[in-house]
PDB file of C-alpha atoms in Angstrom:
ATOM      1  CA  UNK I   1      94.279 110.458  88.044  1.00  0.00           C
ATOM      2  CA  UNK I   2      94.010 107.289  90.304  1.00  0.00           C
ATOM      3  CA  UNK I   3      90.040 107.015  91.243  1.00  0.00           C
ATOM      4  CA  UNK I   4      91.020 104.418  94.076  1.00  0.00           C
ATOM      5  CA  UNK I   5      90.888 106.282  97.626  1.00  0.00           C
ATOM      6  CA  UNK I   6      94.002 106.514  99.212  1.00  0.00           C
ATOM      7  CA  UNK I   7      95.432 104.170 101.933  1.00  0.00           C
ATOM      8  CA  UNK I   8      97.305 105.053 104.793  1.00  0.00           C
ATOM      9  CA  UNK I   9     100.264 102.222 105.587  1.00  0.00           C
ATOM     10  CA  UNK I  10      99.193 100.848 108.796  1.00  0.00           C
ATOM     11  CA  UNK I  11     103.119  99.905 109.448  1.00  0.00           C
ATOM     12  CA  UNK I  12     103.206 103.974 109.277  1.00  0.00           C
ATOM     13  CA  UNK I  13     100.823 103.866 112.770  1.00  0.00           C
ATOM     14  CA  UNK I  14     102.732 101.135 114.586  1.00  0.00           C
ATOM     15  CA  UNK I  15     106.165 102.662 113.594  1.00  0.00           C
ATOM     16  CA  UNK I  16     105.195 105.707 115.982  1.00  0.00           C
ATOM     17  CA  UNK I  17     103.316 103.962 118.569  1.00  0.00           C
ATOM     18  CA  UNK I  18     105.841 103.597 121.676  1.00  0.00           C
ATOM     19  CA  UNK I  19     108.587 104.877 120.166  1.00  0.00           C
ATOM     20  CA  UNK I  20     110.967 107.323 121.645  1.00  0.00           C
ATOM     21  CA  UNK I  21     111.774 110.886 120.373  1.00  0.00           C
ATOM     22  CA  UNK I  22     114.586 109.353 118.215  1.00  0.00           C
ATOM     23  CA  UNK I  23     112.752 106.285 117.390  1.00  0.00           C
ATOM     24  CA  UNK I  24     109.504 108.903 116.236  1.00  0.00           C
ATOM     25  CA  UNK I  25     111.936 111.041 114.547  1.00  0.00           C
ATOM     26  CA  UNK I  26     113.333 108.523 112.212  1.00  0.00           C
ATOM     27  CA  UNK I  27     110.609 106.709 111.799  1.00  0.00           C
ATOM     28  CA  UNK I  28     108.766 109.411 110.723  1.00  0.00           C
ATOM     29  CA  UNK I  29     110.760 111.008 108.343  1.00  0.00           C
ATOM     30  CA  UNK I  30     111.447 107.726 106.797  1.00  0.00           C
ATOM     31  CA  UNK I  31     107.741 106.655 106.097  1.00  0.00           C
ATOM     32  CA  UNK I  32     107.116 110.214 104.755  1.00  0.00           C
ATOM     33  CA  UNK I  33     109.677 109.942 101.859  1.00  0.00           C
ATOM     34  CA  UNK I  34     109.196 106.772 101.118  1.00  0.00           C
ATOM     35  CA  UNK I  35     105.767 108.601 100.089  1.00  0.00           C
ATOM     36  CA  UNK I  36     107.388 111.107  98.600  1.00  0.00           C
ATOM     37  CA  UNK I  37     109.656 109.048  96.612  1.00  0.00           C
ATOM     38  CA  UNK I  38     105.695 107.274  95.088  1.00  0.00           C
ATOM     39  CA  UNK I  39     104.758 110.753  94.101  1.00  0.00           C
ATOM     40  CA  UNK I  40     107.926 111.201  92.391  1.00  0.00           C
ATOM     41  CA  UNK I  41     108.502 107.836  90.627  1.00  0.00           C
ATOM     42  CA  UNK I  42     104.897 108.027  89.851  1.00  0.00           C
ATOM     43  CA  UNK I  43     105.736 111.019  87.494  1.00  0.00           C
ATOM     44  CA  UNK I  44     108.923 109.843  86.439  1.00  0.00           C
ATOM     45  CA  UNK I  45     108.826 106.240  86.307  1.00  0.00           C
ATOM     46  CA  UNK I  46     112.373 106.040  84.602  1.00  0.00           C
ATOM     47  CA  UNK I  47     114.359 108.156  86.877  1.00  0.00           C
ATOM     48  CA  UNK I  48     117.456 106.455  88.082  1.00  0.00           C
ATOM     49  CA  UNK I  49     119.347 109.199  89.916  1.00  0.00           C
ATOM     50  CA  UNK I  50     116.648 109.282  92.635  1.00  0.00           C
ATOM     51  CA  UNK I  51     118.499 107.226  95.083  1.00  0.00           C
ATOM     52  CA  UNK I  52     121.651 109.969  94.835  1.00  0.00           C
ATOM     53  CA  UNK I  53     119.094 112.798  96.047  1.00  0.00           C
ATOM     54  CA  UNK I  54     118.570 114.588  99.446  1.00  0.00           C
ATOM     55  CA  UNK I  55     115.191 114.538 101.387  1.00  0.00           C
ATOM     56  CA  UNK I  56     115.449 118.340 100.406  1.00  0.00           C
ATOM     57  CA  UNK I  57     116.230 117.532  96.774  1.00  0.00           C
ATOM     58  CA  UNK I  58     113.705 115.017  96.899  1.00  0.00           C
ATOM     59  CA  UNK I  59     110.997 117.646  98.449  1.00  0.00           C
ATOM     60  CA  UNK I  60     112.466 120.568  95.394  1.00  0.00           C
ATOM     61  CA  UNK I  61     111.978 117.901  92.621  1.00  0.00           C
ATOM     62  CA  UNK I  62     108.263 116.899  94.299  1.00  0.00           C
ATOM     63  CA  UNK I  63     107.330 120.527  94.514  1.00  0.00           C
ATOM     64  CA  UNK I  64     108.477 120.817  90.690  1.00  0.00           C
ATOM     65  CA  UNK I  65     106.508 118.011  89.785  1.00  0.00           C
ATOM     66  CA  UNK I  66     103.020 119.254  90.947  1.00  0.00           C
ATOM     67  CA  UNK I  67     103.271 118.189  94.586  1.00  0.00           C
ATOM     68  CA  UNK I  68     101.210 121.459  96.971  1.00  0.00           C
ATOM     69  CA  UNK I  69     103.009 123.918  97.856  1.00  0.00           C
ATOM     70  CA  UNK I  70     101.424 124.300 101.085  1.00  0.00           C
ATOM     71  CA  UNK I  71     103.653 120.739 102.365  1.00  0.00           C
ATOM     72  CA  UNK I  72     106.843 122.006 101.196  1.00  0.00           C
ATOM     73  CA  UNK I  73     107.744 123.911 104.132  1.00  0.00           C
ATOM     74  CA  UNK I  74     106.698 121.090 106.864  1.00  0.00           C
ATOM     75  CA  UNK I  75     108.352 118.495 104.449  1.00  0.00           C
ATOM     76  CA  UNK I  76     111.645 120.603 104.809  1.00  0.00           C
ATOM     77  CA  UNK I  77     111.372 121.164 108.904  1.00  0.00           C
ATOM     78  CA  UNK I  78     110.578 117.045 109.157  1.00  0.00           C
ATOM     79  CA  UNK I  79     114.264 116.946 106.963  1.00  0.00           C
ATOM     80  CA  UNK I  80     115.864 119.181 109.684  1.00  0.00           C
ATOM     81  CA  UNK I  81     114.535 117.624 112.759  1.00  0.00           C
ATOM     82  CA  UNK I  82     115.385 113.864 111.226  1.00  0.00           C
ATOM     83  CA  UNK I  83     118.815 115.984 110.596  1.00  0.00           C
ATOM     84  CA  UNK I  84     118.885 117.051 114.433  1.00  0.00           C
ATOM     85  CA  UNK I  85     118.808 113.679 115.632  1.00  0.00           C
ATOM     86  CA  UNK I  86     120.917 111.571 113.360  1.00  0.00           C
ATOM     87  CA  UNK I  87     123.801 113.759 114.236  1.00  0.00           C
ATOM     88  CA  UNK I  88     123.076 114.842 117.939  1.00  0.00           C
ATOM     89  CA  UNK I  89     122.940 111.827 120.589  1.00  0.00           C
ATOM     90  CA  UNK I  90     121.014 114.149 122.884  1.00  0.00           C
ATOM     91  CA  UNK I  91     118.629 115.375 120.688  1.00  0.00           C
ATOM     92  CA  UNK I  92     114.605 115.585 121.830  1.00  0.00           C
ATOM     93  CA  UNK I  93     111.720 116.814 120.078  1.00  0.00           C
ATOM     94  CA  UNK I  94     111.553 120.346 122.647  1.00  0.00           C
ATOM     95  CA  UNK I  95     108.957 122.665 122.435  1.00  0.00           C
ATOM     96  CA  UNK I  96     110.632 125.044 120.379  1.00  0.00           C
ATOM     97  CA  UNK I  97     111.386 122.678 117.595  1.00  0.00           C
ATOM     98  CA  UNK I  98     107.995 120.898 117.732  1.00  0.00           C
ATOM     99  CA  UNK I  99     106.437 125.225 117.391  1.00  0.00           C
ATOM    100  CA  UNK I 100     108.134 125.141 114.444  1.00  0.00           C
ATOM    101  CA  UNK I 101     107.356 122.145 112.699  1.00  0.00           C
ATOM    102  CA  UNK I 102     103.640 123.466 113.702  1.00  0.00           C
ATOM    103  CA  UNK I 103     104.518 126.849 112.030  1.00  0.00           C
ATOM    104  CA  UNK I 104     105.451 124.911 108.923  1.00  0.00           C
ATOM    105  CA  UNK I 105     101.667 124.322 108.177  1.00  0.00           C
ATOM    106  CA  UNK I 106      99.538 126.681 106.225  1.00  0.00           C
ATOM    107  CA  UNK I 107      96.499 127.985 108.655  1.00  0.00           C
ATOM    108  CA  UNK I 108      94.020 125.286 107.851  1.00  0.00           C
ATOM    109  CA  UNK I 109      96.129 122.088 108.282  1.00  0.00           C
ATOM    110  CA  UNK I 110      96.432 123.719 111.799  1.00  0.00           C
ATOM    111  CA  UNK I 111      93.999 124.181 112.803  1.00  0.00           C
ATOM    112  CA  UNK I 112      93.012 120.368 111.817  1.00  0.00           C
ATOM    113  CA  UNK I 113      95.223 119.360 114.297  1.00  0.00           C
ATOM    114  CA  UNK I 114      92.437 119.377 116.967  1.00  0.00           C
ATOM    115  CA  UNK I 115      89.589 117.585 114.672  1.00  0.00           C
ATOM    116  CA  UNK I 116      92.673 115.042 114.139  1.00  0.00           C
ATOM    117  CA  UNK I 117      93.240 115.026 118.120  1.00  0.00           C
ATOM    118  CA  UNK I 118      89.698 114.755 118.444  1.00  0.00           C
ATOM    119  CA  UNK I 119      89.142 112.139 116.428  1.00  0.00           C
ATOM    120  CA  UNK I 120      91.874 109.596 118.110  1.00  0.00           C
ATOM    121  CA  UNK I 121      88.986 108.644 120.628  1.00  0.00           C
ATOM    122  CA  UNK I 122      92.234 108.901 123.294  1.00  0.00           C
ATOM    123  CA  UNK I 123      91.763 109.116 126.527  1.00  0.00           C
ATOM    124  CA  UNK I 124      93.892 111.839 127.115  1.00  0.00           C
ATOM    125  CA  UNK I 125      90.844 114.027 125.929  1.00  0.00           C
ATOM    126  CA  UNK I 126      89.449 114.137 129.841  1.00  0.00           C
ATOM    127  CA  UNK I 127      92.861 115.654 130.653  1.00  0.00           C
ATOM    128  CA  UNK I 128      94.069 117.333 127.529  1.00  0.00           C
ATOM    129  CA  UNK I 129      91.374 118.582 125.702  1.00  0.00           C
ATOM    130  CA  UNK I 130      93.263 120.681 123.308  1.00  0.00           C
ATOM    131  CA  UNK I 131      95.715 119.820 120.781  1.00  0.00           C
ATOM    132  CA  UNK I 132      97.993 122.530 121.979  1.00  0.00           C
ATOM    133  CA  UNK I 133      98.205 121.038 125.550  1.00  0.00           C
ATOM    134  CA  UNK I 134     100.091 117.987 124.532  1.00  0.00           C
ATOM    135  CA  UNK I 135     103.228 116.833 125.053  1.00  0.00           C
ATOM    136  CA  UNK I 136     106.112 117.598 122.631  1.00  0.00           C
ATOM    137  CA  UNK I 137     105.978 114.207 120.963  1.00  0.00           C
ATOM    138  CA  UNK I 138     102.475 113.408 120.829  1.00  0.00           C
ATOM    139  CA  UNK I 139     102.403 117.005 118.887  1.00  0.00           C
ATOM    140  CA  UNK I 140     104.673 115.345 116.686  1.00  0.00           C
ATOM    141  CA  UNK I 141     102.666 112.530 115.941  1.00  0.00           C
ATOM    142  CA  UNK I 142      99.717 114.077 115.282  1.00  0.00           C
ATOM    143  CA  UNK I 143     101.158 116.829 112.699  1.00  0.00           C
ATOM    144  CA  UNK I 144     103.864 113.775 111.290  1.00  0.00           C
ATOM    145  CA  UNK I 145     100.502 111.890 110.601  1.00  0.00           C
ATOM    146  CA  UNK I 146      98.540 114.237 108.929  1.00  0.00           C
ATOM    147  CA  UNK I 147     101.730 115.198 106.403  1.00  0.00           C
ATOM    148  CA  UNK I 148     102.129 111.550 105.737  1.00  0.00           C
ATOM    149  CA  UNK I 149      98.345 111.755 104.965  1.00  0.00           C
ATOM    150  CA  UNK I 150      98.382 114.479 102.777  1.00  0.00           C
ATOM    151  CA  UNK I 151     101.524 112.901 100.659  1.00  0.00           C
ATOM    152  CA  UNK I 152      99.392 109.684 100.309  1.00  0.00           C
ATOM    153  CA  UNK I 153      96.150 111.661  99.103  1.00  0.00           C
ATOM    154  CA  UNK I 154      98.699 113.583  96.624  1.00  0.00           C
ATOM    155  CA  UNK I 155     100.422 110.647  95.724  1.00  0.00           C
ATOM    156  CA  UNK I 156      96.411 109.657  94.999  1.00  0.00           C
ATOM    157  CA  UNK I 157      95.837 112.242  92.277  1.00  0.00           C
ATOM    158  CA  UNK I 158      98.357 111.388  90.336  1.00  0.00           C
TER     159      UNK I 158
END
């Protein structure tokens, strides 16, 4: 087990900063399994076929290999949305689909959402002071953040 604290990729913050839905999306997804793919090579430093996996694959063999259970689920709704818009030009991150990536998380990441909120310093706070009164995409950001986070602090303890 690593004893150095974990670092979140500050290229991970600016990637989502002014982005559009697509642009969040991608970017997103992308950062997270390039995480994912640390945990995993971190485990099994000689695995070649890794490149010829699926995020899902990717998230199966993870989840095999000691990563919490409790991120599977979002890990797999962040694959489908990333899905949604590489294949649908009109694609947006709607309510519905941003409720569900919310309902991925067990209870107490959650409800962590608003201590996360909170602890932006935004000014949106005056207007929006609840997590659960954002828009769509700044939803997304938030809960995309915090699953990033908790695949660095995994990656961590390995």
């Amino acid at each position: 087990m690593s004893n150095q604290r974990p670092q979140m990729d500050e290229k991970f913050y600016q990637a989502l900063a002014g982005e559009d839905d697509l642009g969040v999306v991608i970017r997103a997804q992308i950062h997270v399994e390039s995480s994912l793919n640390d945990f995993i090579t971190k485990k099994i430093s000689d695995l070649k076929t890794l490149r010829q996996l699926r995020f899902n694959q990717r998230i199966d063999l993870a989840y095999e290999l000691g990563l919490d259970s409790e991120l599977k689920s979002p890990l797999k709704i962040l694959g489908e949305l990333r899905n949604s818009f590489a294949h649908k030009i009109e694609a947006s991150l709607s309510k519905d689909k941003v409720e569900s990536f919310y309902n991925a998380f067990d209870e107490k990441t959650q409800s962590f959402f608003q201590t996360a909120y909170e602890a932006t310093g935004s000014e949106m706070l005056k207007e929006i002071p609840n997590f659960s009164g954002l828009c769509p995409k700044d939803k997304f950001v938030i809960m995309a953040t915090i699953l990033k986070a908790r695949v660095v602090v995994e990656l961590s303890r390995v």
